[in-house]
């Protein structure tokens, strides 16, 4: 399977809103094929392998479900189970230990 080519956007206004909602200082969120960061630098993100793998899993989920499909599932899961038990988040947390997942993405 072809690698997902993705981008990083630092100081993202979308991630800033997410950080505020979540009550955290630093956050990464994936929208399509862009990883939006707020409160963390590109280098901080790239040097945190578990964090990278986590977001790589979300990139793969977008590829699997499509943009709207991911969004619908994510919002539904969050409303039904909350953030922590959202199945897309459970999968992404498991992916933090996946030694191969980063082979499936390419950060431009
Ligand atoms: Zn996540």
XYZ file of N, CA, C and O and ligand atoms in Angstrom:
433
model
N 0.841 -1.205 0.000
C 0.000 0.000 0.000
C 0.875 1.253 0.000
O 1.899 1.289 0.674
N 0.458 2.231 -0.771
C 1.239 3.465 -0.858
C 1.220 4.213 0.474
O 0.221 4.202 1.178
N 2.330 4.869 0.755
C 2.405 5.633 2.007
C 1.493 6.858 1.943
O 1.315 7.446 0.874
N 0.977 7.225 3.095
C 0.175 8.448 3.168
C 1.132 9.621 3.304
O 1.921 9.677 4.249
N 1.050 10.530 2.360
C 1.882 11.738 2.439
C 1.135 12.778 3.256
O 0.021 13.161 2.911
N 1.751 13.211 4.338
C 1.043 14.147 5.205
C 1.896 15.367 5.519
O 3.096 15.395 5.271
N 1.235 16.364 6.046
C 1.884 17.629 6.375
C 1.703 17.933 7.855
O 0.773 17.445 8.482
N 2.587 18.781 8.357
C 2.453 19.262 9.732
C 2.198 20.759 9.679
O 2.886 21.487 8.957
N 1.208 21.197 10.426
C 0.966 22.632 10.557
C 1.131 23.015 12.017
O 0.389 22.519 12.867
N 2.103 23.868 12.285
C 2.329 24.291 13.677
C 1.484 25.525 13.973
O 1.057 26.240 13.075
N 1.230 25.719 15.261
C 0.473 26.883 15.710
C -0.882 26.985 14.996
O -1.319 28.067 14.600
N -1.505 25.848 14.861
C -2.766 25.773 14.121
C -3.941 26.333 14.934
O -4.098 25.985 16.110
N -4.759 27.171 14.324
C -5.937 27.673 15.044
C -6.930 26.559 15.396
O -7.602 26.632 16.434
N -6.997 25.522 14.572
C -7.902 24.396 14.878
C -7.407 23.656 16.124
O -8.189 23.314 17.018
N -6.104 23.419 16.156
C -5.534 22.717 17.308
C -5.610 23.586 18.567
O -5.735 23.069 19.677
N -5.545 24.901 18.383
C -5.657 25.793 19.541
C -7.035 25.651 20.186
O -7.168 25.585 21.404
N -8.061 25.578 19.368
C -9.428 25.390 19.879
C -9.529 24.035 20.590
O -10.070 23.933 21.692
N -8.968 23.010 19.948
C -9.021 21.668 20.549
C -8.305 21.653 21.896
O -8.783 21.042 22.854
N -7.167 22.349 21.981
C -6.404 22.401 23.231
C -7.231 23.068 24.327
O -7.235 22.638 25.482
N -7.949 24.103 23.932
C -8.775 24.826 24.891
C -9.911 23.926 25.397
O -10.167 23.833 26.597
N -10.583 23.259 24.456
C -11.694 22.364 24.804
C -11.202 21.239 25.713
O -11.848 20.883 26.702
N -10.028 20.694 25.375
C -9.491 19.561 26.138
C -8.799 20.004 27.428
O -8.470 19.157 28.267
N -8.541 21.301 27.531
C -7.869 21.797 28.726
C -6.414 21.353 28.818
O -5.922 21.059 29.905
N -5.740 21.292 27.666
C -4.327 20.901 27.657
C -3.487 21.997 27.000
O -4.001 22.829 26.253
N -2.185 21.950 27.293
C -1.286 22.970 26.735
C -0.860 22.635 25.314
O -0.874 23.480 24.430
N -0.438 21.400 25.140
C 0.062 20.984 23.834
C -0.838 19.918 23.253
O -1.288 19.018 23.956
N -1.083 20.033 21.958
C -1.994 19.065 21.347
C -1.631 18.858 19.881
O -1.048 19.736 19.241
N -1.975 17.677 19.391
C -1.902 17.392 17.959
C -3.266 16.875 17.561
O -3.903 16.142 18.313
N -3.730 17.298 16.408
C -4.972 16.721 15.889
C -4.843 16.569 14.386
O -4.211 17.393 13.714
N -5.414 15.496 13.879
C -5.325 15.226 12.445
C -6.622 15.645 11.783
O -7.712 15.295 12.239
N -6.469 16.421 10.713
C -7.610 16.746 9.853
C -7.206 16.319 8.451
O -6.327 16.943 7.840
N -7.787 15.252 7.992
C -7.430 14.740 6.662
C -6.008 14.223 6.653
O -5.689 13.245 7.322
N -5.140 14.891 5.897
C -3.741 14.458 5.847
C -2.793 15.503 6.443
O -1.617 15.536 6.113
N -3.353 16.350 7.298
C -2.520 17.349 7.980
C -2.585 17.135 9.487
O -3.670 16.984 10.051
N -1.408 17.121 10.092
C -1.326 17.034 11.550
C -1.209 18.461 12.071
O -0.229 19.156 11.784
N -2.216 18.895 12.779
C -2.251 20.251 13.319
C -1.698 20.242 14.736
O -2.160 19.467 15.575
N -0.722 21.113 14.976
C -0.108 21.194 16.302
C -0.420 22.533 16.944
O -0.506 23.551 16.260
N -0.546 22.477 18.251
C -0.619 23.731 19.008
C 0.078 23.504 20.337
O -0.117 22.473 20.982
N 0.923 24.446 20.718
C 1.637 24.320 21.995
C 2.763 23.299 21.946
O 3.284 22.898 22.987
N 3.114 22.866 20.759
C 4.235 21.942 20.577
C 4.892 22.277 19.237
O 4.201 22.616 18.276
N 6.209 22.187 19.210
C 6.914 22.478 17.961
C 6.946 21.231 17.090
O 6.688 20.108 17.557
N 7.289 21.445 15.837
C 7.449 20.324 14.910
C 8.474 19.326 15.466
O 8.264 18.116 15.438
N 9.571 19.875 15.995
C 10.635 19.008 16.516
C 10.176 18.224 17.748
O 10.469 17.032 17.885
N 9.448 18.887 18.638
C 8.936 18.185 19.825
C 8.035 17.022 19.403
O 8.089 15.933 19.974
N 7.214 17.299 18.421
C 6.303 16.258 17.947
C 7.081 15.112 17.290
O 6.875 13.947 17.607
N 7.992 15.472 16.394
C 8.716 14.444 15.639
C 9.641 13.608 16.526
O 9.963 12.469 16.174
N 10.062 14.152 17.649
C 10.971 13.391 18.505
C 10.231 12.539 19.536
O 10.855 11.843 20.329
N 8.914 12.592 19.514
C 8.110 11.781 20.435
C 7.461 10.633 19.642
O 6.413 10.798 19.016
N 8.127 9.492 19.660
C 7.732 8.407 18.754
C 6.329 7.879 19.044
O 5.564 7.576 18.123
N 5.969 7.804 20.313
C 4.629 7.310 20.658
C 3.562 8.276 20.132
O 2.525 7.854 19.601
N 3.845 9.543 20.268
C 2.906 10.577 19.798
C 2.754 10.509 18.270
O 1.645 10.561 17.731
N 3.893 10.355 17.604
C 3.885 10.225 16.140
C 3.053 9.025 15.689
O 2.248 9.110 14.762
N 3.272 7.899 16.358
C 2.533 6.674 16.000
C 1.036 6.864 16.230
O 0.214 6.387 15.450
N 0.701 7.538 17.312
C -0.704 7.802 17.641
C -1.378 8.582 16.497
O -2.438 8.188 15.995
N -0.722 9.648 16.070
C -1.317 10.467 15.010
C -1.281 9.737 13.664
O -2.172 9.908 12.836
N -0.254 8.904 13.464
C -0.194 8.095 12.237
C -1.423 7.190 12.152
O -1.999 6.993 11.079
N -1.841 6.667 13.289
C -3.036 5.826 13.313
C -4.255 6.619 12.884
O -5.086 6.128 12.104
N -4.377 7.851 13.350
C -5.519 8.675 12.912
C -5.448 8.951 11.402
O -6.471 8.955 10.724
N -4.246 9.159 10.873
C -4.106 9.359 9.423
C -4.629 8.135 8.662
O -5.327 8.260 7.651
N -4.301 6.952 9.181
C -4.778 5.716 8.543
C -6.290 5.576 8.672
O -6.961 5.077 7.763
N -6.818 6.029 9.796
C -8.284 5.978 9.983
C -8.975 6.893 8.969
O -10.020 6.539 8.423
N -8.387 8.058 8.712
C -8.955 8.949 7.684
C -8.933 8.267 6.321
O -9.866 8.376 5.546
N -7.827 7.581 6.025
C -7.752 6.897 4.737
C -8.820 5.800 4.660
O -9.463 5.611 3.635
N -9.008 5.098 5.757
C -9.970 3.999 5.770
C -11.412 4.494 5.610
O -12.180 3.923 4.841
N -11.758 5.539 6.339
C -13.162 5.957 6.406
C -13.492 7.151 5.528
O -14.668 7.453 5.330
N -12.464 7.867 5.045
C -12.722 9.115 4.338
C -12.918 10.236 5.349
O -13.096 9.974 6.544
N -12.884 11.465 4.846
C -12.930 12.616 5.750
C -14.245 12.647 6.536
O -14.261 12.692 7.768
N -15.360 12.612 5.806
C -16.677 12.686 6.463
C -16.914 11.452 7.333
O -17.453 11.555 8.440
N -16.500 10.302 6.826
C -16.679 9.053 7.578
C -15.929 9.079 8.897
O -16.440 8.650 9.933
N -14.705 9.590 8.843
C -13.923 9.706 10.080
C -14.617 10.653 11.051
O -14.798 10.335 12.226
N -14.984 11.834 10.531
C -15.599 12.858 11.392
C -16.865 12.331 12.065
O -17.061 12.516 13.272
N -17.725 11.714 11.276
C -18.979 11.184 11.830
C -18.695 10.159 12.912
O -19.276 10.221 14.003
N -17.793 9.238 12.611
C -17.457 8.209 13.606
C -16.859 8.837 14.859
O -17.166 8.446 15.982
N -15.961 9.797 14.628
C -15.262 10.385 15.769
C -16.238 11.102 16.691
O -16.189 10.942 17.918
N -17.126 11.893 16.098
C -18.078 12.650 16.911
C -19.070 11.723 17.598
O -19.400 11.897 18.775
N -19.522 10.730 16.852
C -20.459 9.753 17.416
C -19.824 8.997 18.584
O -20.407 8.873 19.669
N -18.621 8.505 18.359
C -17.916 7.755 19.406
C -17.663 8.624 20.643
O -17.812 8.169 21.772
N -17.284 9.885 20.391
C -16.997 10.775 21.522
C -18.255 11.069 22.320
O -18.233 11.107 23.556
N -19.371 11.280 21.588
C -20.635 11.579 22.274
C -21.101 10.365 23.067
O -21.611 10.485 24.184
N -20.906 9.192 22.496
C -21.427 7.974 23.099
C -20.546 7.455 24.223
O -21.022 7.007 25.266
N -19.249 7.500 24.008
C -18.333 6.872 24.975
C -17.389 7.842 25.666
O -16.649 7.438 26.562
N -17.346 9.075 25.180
C -16.363 10.022 25.724
C -15.040 9.890 24.999
O -14.827 8.931 24.237
N -14.159 10.853 25.215
C -12.898 10.894 24.481
C -12.073 9.638 24.713
O -11.604 8.995 23.775
N -11.893 9.259 25.956
C -10.936 8.193 26.269
C -11.363 6.841 25.695
O -10.535 6.080 25.201
N -12.648 6.570 25.732
C -13.147 5.271 25.259
C -13.613 5.287 23.811
O -14.055 4.254 23.294
N -13.545 6.438 23.186
C -13.786 6.550 21.742
C -12.918 5.486 21.051
O -11.695 5.447 21.241
N -13.533 4.622 20.245
C -12.785 3.498 19.683
C -11.648 3.926 18.757
O -10.654 3.212 18.613
N -11.819 5.094 18.131
C -10.730 5.598 17.281
C -9.525 6.009 18.134
O -8.374 5.872 17.713
N -9.804 6.493 19.350
C -8.718 6.847 20.270
C -8.101 5.605 20.917
O -6.892 5.555 21.133
N -8.933 4.621 21.205
C -8.415 3.374 21.781
C -7.427 2.744 20.793
O -6.320 2.351 21.162
N -7.810 2.724 19.511
C -6.933 2.156 18.477
C -5.645 2.970 18.356
O -4.554 2.404 18.204
N -5.774 4.292 18.433
C -4.586 5.146 18.295
C -3.644 4.958 19.486
O -2.424 4.980 19.327
N -4.205 4.748 20.678
C -3.337 4.506 21.839
C -2.614 3.170 21.705
O -1.438 3.045 22.044
N -3.307 2.166 21.190
C -2.645 0.873 20.965
C -1.529 1.013 19.936
O -0.481 0.379 20.042
N -1.760 1.856 18.941
C -0.773 2.060 17.862
C 0.514 2.702 18.374
O 1.545 2.640 17.699
N 0.462 3.289 19.560
C 1.669 3.916 20.117
C 2.782 2.887 20.320
O 3.949 3.242 20.416
N 2.408 1.594 20.386
C 3.409 0.532 20.527
C 3.651 -0.239 19.227
O 4.359 -1.240 19.235
N 3.079 0.256 18.139
C 3.197 -0.436 16.857
C 4.492 -0.008 16.156
O 4.621 1.125 15.698
N 5.433 -0.929 16.068
C 6.749 -0.594 15.511
C 6.732 -0.372 14.000
O 7.721 0.092 13.439
N 5.647 -0.737 13.361
C 5.620 -0.659 11.890
C 4.760 0.454 11.337
O 4.828 0.745 10.150
N 3.959 1.056 12.181
C 2.960 1.987 11.668
C 3.587 3.188 10.949
O 3.026 3.682 9.967
N 4.761 3.607 11.404
C 5.363 4.793 10.776
C 5.866 4.506 9.362
O 6.109 5.434 8.592
N 5.983 3.216 9.020
C 6.361 2.876 7.633
C 5.245 3.208 6.661
O 5.462 3.216 5.449
N 4.068 3.448 7.188
C 2.913 3.647 6.309
C 2.616 5.121 6.047
O 1.685 5.440 5.320
N 3.393 5.977 6.665
C 3.188 7.408 6.400
C 4.511 8.073 6.014
O 5.595 7.563 6.291
N 4.389 9.195 5.349
C 5.558 9.993 4.973
C 5.226 11.436 5.327
O 4.214 11.966 4.856
N 6.052 12.042 6.146
C 5.806 13.432 6.531
C 6.608 14.336 5.611
O 7.823 14.190 5.488
N 5.918 15.238 4.966
C 6.574 16.119 3.987
C 7.026 17.408 4.646
O 6.561 17.771 5.704
Zn -5.927 10.582 19.219
